[in-house]
mmCIF file of C-alpha atoms in Angstrom:
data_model
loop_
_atom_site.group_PDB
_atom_site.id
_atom_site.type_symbol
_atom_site.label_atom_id
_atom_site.label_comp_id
_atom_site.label_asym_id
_atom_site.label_seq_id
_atom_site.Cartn_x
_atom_site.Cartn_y
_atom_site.Cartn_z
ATOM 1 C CA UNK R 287 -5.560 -16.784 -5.148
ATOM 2 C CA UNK R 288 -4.775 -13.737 -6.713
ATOM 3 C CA UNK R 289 -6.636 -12.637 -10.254
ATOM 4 C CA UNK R 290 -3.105 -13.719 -12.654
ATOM 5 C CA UNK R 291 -4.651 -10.981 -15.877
ATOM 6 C CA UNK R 292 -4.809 -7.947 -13.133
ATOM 7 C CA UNK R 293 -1.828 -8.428 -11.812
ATOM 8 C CA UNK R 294 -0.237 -8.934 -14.807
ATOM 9 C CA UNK R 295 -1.597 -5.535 -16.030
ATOM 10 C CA UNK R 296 1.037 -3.997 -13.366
ATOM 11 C CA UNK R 297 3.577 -6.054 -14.306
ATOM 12 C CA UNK R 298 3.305 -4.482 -17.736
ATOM 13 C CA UNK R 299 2.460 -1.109 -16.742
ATOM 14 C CA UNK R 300 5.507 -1.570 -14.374
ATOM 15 C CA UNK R 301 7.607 -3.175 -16.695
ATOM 16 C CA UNK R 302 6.557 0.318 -19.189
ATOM 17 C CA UNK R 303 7.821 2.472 -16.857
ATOM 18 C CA UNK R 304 10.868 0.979 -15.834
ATOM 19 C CA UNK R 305 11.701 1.048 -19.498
ATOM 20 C CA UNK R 306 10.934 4.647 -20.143
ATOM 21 C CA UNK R 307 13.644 5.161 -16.962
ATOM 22 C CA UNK R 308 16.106 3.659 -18.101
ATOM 23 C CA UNK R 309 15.780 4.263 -21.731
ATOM 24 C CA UNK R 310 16.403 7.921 -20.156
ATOM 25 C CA UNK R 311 19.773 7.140 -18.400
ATOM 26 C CA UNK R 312 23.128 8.860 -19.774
ATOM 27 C CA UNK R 313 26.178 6.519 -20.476
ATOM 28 C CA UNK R 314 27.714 5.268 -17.440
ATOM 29 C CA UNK R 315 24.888 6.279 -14.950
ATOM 30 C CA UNK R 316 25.251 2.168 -14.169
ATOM 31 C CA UNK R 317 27.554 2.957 -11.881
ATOM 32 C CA UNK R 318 26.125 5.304 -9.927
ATOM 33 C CA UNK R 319 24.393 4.687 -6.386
ATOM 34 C CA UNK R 320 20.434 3.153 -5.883
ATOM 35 C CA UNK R 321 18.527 3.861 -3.089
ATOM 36 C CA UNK R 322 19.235 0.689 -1.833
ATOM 37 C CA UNK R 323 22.404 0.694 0.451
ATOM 38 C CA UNK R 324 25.615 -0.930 -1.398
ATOM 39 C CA UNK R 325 24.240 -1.531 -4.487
ATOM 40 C CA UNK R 326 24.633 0.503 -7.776
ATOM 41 C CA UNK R 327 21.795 1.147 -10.619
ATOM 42 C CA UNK R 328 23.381 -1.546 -12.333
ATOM 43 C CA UNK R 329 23.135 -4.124 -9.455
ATOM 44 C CA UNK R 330 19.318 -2.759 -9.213
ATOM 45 C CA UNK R 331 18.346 -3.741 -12.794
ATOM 46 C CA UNK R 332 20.593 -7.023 -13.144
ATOM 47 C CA UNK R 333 18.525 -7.771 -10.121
ATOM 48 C CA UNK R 334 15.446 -6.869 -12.318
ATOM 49 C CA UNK R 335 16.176 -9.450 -14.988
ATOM 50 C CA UNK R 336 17.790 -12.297 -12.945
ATOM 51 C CA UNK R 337 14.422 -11.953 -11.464
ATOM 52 C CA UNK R 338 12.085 -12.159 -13.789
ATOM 53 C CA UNK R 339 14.351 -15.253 -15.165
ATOM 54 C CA UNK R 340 13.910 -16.515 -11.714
ATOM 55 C CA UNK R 341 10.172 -16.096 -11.963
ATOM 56 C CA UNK R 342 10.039 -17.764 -15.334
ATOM 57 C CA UNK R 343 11.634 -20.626 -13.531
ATOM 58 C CA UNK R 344 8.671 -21.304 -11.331
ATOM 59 C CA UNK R 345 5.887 -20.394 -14.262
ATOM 60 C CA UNK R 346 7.861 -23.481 -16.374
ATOM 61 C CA UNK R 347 7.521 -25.498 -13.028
ATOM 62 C CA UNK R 348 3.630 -24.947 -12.875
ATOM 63 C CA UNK R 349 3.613 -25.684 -16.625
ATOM 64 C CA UNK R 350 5.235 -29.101 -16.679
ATOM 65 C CA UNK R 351 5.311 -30.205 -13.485
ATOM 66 C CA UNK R 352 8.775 -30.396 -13.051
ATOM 67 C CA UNK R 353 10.265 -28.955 -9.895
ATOM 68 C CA UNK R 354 12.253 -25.683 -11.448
ATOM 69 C CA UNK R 355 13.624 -23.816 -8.408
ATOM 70 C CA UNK R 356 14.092 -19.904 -8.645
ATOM 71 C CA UNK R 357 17.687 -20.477 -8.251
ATOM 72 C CA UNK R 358 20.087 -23.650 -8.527
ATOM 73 C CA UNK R 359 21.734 -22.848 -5.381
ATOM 74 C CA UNK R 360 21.498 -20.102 -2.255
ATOM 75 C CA UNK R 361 24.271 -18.177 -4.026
ATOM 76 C CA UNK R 362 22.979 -18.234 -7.589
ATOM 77 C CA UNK R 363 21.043 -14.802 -7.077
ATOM 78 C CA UNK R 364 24.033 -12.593 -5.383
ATOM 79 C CA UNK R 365 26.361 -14.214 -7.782
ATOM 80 C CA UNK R 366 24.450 -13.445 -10.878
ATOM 81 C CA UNK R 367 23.902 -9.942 -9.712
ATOM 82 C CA UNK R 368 27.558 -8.852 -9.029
ATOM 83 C CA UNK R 369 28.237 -10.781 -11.918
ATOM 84 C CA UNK R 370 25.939 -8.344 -14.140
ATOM 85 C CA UNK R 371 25.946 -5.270 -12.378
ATOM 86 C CA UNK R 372 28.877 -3.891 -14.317
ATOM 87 C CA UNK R 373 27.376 -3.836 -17.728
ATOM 88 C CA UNK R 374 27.144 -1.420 -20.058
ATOM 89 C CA UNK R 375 24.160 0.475 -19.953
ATOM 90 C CA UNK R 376 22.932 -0.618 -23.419
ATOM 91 C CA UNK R 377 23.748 -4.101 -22.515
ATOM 92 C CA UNK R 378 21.337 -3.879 -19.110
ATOM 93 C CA UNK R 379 18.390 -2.029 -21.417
ATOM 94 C CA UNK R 380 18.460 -5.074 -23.852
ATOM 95 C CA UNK R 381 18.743 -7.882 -20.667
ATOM 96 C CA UNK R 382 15.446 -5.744 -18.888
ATOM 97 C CA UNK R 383 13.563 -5.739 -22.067
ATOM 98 C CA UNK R 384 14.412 -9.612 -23.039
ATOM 99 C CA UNK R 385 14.110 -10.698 -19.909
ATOM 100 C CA UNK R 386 10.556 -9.175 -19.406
ATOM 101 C CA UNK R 387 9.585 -10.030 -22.497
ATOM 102 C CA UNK R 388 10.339 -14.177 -21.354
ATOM 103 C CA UNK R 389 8.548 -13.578 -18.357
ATOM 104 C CA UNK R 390 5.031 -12.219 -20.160
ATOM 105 C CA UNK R 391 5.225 -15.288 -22.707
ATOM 106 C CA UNK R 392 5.932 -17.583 -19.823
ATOM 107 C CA UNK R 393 2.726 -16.321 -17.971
ATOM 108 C CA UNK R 394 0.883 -16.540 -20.978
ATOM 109 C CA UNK R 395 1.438 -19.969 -22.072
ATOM 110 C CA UNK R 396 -0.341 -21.426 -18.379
ATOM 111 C CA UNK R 397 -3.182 -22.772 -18.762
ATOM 112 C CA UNK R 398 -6.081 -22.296 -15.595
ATOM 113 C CA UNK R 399 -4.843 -25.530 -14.182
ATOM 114 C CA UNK R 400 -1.584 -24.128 -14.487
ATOM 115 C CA UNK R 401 -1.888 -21.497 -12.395
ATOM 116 C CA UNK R 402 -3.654 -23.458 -9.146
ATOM 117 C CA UNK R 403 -0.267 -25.445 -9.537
ATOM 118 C CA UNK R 404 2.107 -25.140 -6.409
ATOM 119 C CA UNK R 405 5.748 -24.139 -6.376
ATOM 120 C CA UNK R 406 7.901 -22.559 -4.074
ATOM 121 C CA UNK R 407 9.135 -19.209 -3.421
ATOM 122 C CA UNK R 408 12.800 -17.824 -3.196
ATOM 123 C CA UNK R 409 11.712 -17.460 0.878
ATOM 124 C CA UNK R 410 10.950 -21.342 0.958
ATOM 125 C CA UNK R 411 7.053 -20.690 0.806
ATOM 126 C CA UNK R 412 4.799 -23.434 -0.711
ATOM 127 C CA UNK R 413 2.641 -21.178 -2.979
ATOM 128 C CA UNK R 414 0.343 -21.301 -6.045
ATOM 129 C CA UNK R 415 1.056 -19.944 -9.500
ATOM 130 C CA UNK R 416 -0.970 -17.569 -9.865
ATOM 131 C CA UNK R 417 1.009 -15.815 -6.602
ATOM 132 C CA UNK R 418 4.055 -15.951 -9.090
ATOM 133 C CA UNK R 419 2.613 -12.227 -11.043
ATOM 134 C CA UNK R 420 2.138 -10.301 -8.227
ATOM 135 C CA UNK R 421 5.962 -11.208 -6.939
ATOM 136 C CA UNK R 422 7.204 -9.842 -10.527
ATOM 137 C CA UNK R 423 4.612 -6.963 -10.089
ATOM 138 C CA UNK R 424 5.638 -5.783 -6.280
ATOM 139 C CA UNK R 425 9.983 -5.962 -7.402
ATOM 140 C CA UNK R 426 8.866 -3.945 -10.466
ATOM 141 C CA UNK R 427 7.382 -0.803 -9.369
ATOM 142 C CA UNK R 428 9.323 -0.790 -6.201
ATOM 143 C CA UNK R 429 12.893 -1.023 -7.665
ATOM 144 C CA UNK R 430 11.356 1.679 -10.233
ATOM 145 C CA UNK R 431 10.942 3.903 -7.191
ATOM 146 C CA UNK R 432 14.705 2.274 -5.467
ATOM 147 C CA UNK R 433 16.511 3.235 -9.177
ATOM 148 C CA UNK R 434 16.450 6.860 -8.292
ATOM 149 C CA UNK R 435 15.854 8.131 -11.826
ATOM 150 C CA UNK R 436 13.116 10.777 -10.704
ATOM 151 C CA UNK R 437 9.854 8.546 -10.676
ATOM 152 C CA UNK R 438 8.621 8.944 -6.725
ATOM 153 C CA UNK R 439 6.680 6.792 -4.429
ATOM 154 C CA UNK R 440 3.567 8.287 -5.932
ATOM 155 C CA UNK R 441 3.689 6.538 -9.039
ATOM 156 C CA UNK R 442 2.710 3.707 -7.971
ATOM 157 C CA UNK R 443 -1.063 2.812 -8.682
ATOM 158 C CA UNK R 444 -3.446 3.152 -5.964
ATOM 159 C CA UNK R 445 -4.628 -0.367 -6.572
ATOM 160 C CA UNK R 446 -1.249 -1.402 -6.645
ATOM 161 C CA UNK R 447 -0.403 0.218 -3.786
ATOM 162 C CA UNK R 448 -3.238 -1.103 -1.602
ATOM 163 C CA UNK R 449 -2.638 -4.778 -2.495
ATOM 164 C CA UNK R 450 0.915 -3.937 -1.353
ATOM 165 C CA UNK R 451 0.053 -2.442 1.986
ATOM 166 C CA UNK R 452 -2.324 -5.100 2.801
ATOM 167 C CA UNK R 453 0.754 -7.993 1.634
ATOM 168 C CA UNK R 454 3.251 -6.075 3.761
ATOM 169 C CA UNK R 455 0.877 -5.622 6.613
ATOM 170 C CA UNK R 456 -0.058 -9.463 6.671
ATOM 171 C CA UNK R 457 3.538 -10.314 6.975
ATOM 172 C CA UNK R 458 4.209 -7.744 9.408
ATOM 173 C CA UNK R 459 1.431 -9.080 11.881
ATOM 174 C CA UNK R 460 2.911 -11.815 13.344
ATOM 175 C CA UNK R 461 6.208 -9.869 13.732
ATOM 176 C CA UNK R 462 5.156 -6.760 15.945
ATOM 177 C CA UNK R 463 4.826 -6.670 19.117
ATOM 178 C CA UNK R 464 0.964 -7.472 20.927
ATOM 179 C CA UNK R 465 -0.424 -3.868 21.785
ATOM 180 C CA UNK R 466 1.829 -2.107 19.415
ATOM 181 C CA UNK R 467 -0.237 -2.820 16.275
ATOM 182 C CA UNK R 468 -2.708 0.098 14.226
ATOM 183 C CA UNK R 469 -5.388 0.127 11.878
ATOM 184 C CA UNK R 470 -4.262 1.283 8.482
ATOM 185 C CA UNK R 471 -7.106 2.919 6.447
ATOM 186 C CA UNK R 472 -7.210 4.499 2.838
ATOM 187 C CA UNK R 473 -10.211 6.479 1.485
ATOM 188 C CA UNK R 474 -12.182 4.347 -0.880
ATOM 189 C CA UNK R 475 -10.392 0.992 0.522
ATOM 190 C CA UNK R 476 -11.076 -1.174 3.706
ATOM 191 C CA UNK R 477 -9.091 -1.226 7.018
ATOM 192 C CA UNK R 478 -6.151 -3.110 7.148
ATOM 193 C CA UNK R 479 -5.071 -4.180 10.792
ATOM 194 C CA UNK R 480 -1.190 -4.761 11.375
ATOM 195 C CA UNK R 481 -0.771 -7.089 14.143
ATOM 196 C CA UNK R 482 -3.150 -6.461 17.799
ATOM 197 C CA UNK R 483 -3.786 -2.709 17.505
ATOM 198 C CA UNK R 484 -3.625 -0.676 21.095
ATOM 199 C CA UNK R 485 -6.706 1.032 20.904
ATOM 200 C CA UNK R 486 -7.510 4.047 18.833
ATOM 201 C CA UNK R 487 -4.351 3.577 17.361
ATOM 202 C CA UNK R 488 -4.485 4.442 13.186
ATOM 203 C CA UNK R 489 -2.565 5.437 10.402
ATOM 204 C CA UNK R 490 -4.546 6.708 7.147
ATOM 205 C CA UNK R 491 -3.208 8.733 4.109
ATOM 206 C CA UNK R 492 -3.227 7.782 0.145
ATOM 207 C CA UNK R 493 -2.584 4.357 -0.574
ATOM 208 C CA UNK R 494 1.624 4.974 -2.116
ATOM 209 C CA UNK R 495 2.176 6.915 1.291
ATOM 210 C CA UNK R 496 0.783 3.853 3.214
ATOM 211 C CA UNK R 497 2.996 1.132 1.465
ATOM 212 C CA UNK R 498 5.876 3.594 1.531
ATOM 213 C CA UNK R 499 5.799 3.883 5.180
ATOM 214 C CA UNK R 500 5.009 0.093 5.858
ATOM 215 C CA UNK R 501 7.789 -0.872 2.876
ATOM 216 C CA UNK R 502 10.784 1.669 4.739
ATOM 217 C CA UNK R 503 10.793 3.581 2.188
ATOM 218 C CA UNK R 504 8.766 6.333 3.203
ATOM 219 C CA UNK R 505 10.836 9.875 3.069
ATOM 220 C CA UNK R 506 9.202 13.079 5.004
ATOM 221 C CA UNK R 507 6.953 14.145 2.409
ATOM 222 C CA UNK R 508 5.255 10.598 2.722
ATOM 223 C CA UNK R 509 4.956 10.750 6.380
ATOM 224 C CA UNK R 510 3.793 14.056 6.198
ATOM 225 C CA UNK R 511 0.851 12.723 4.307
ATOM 226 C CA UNK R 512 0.292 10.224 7.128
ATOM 227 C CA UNK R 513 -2.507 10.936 9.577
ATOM 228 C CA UNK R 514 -1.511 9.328 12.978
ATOM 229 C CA UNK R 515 -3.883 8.934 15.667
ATOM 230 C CA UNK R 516 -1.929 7.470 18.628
ATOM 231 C CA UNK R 517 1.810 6.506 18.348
ATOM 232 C CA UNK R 518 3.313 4.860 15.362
ATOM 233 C CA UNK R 519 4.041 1.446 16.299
ATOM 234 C CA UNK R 520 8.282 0.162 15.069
ATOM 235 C CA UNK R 521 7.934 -1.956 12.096
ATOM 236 C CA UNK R 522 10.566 -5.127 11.330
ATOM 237 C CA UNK R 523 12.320 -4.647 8.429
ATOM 238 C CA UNK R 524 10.582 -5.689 5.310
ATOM 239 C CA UNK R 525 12.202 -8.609 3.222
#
């Protein structure tokens, strides 16, 4: 289980950050294109709130006890999002803010109990509570980086960043290939190992690099910071 109070100092130093952003944006900069293929800015940050609403949904199920889904049905999510993505800018600042703002009083009303409580992720994954932070942290400072509104991979906090290479890298072993694995190191972290690593195989660089390359979003100044010892082994597409 994960510490709920650290992880919920990302969310809010994410949650800062994303605000500054977008506090930034010019009228009608909604519309333009995210890093993410087919969707706008707008779609990005109506994302951001329908998922922290989402996420409030399973913090009120570990409170009371009553199953509370993410989402009513499979479609809820990509409805709500196409649904919202048009907005006026003002109009997405004051849903981000609100919306976070529900999500930190949600997380702070559960009590220790609360948080060993299990609930189920949007993948279908029975998992505890105190998981539910770290999923609000992780779509926070990534879709920061996705908005492209000038704040780069290497904002994210090496802390952060680590605990996101070694989630992504967990997932990612049982979906490479045996023999096409590596060793991921960081200076001043442990070794992470994705999947069976060929020998001698390893990647190493700063943490944002590391979770940039393993997250596909990792541009050629990451990978330049990579140091690759052996060949890079092809990674399945992250959620």
């Amino acid at each position: 289980m994960r510490e709920p109070e650290r992880v919920l100092g990302w969310v809010d130093d994410g949650q800062y950050r994303l605000r500054q952003a977008v506090d930034a944006l010019p009228e009608g900069s909604v519309t333009e294109p995210s890093a993410l293929p087919g969707w706008t800015r707008g779609h990005l940050l109506t994302h951001l709130a329908r998922n922290a609403d989402a996420l409030v949904n399973l913090l009120t199920w570990a409170g009371t006890g009553i199953r509370t889904p993410m989402y009513t049905s499979p479609d809820q999510r990509v409805t709500d999002i196409e649904a919202g993505a048009g907005r006026p800018l003002a109009e997405q600042r004051a849903d981000l803010r609100e919306s976070a703002a529900r999500f930190r009083k949600a997380a702070e009303a559960l009590s220790a109990d609360a948080w060993a409580a299990t609930v189920v992720s949007g993948q279908g994954r029975e998992i505890p509570a105190s998981e539910v932070p770290w999923l609000r942290a992780r779509e926070v400072w990534i879709h920061l980086v996705d908005l492209h509104v000038g704040v780069g991979k290497d904002a994210l906090p090496p802390d952060f960043a680590w605990a996101l290479v070694r989630d992504v890298a967990g997932w990612m072993s049982a979906r490479v290939e045996t023999g096409t694995g590596t060793e991921i190191a960081a200076e001043g972290y442990d070794t992470v190992v994705l999947g069976t690593p060929a020998a001698g195989v390893t990647v190493t660089g700063p943490p944002y690099a590391l979770a940039a390359w393993l997250t596909g979003r990792g541009g050629t100044q990451e990978l330049r910071e990579l140091r690759v010892t052996g060949e890079l082994p092809g990674l399945p597409r992250w959620l």
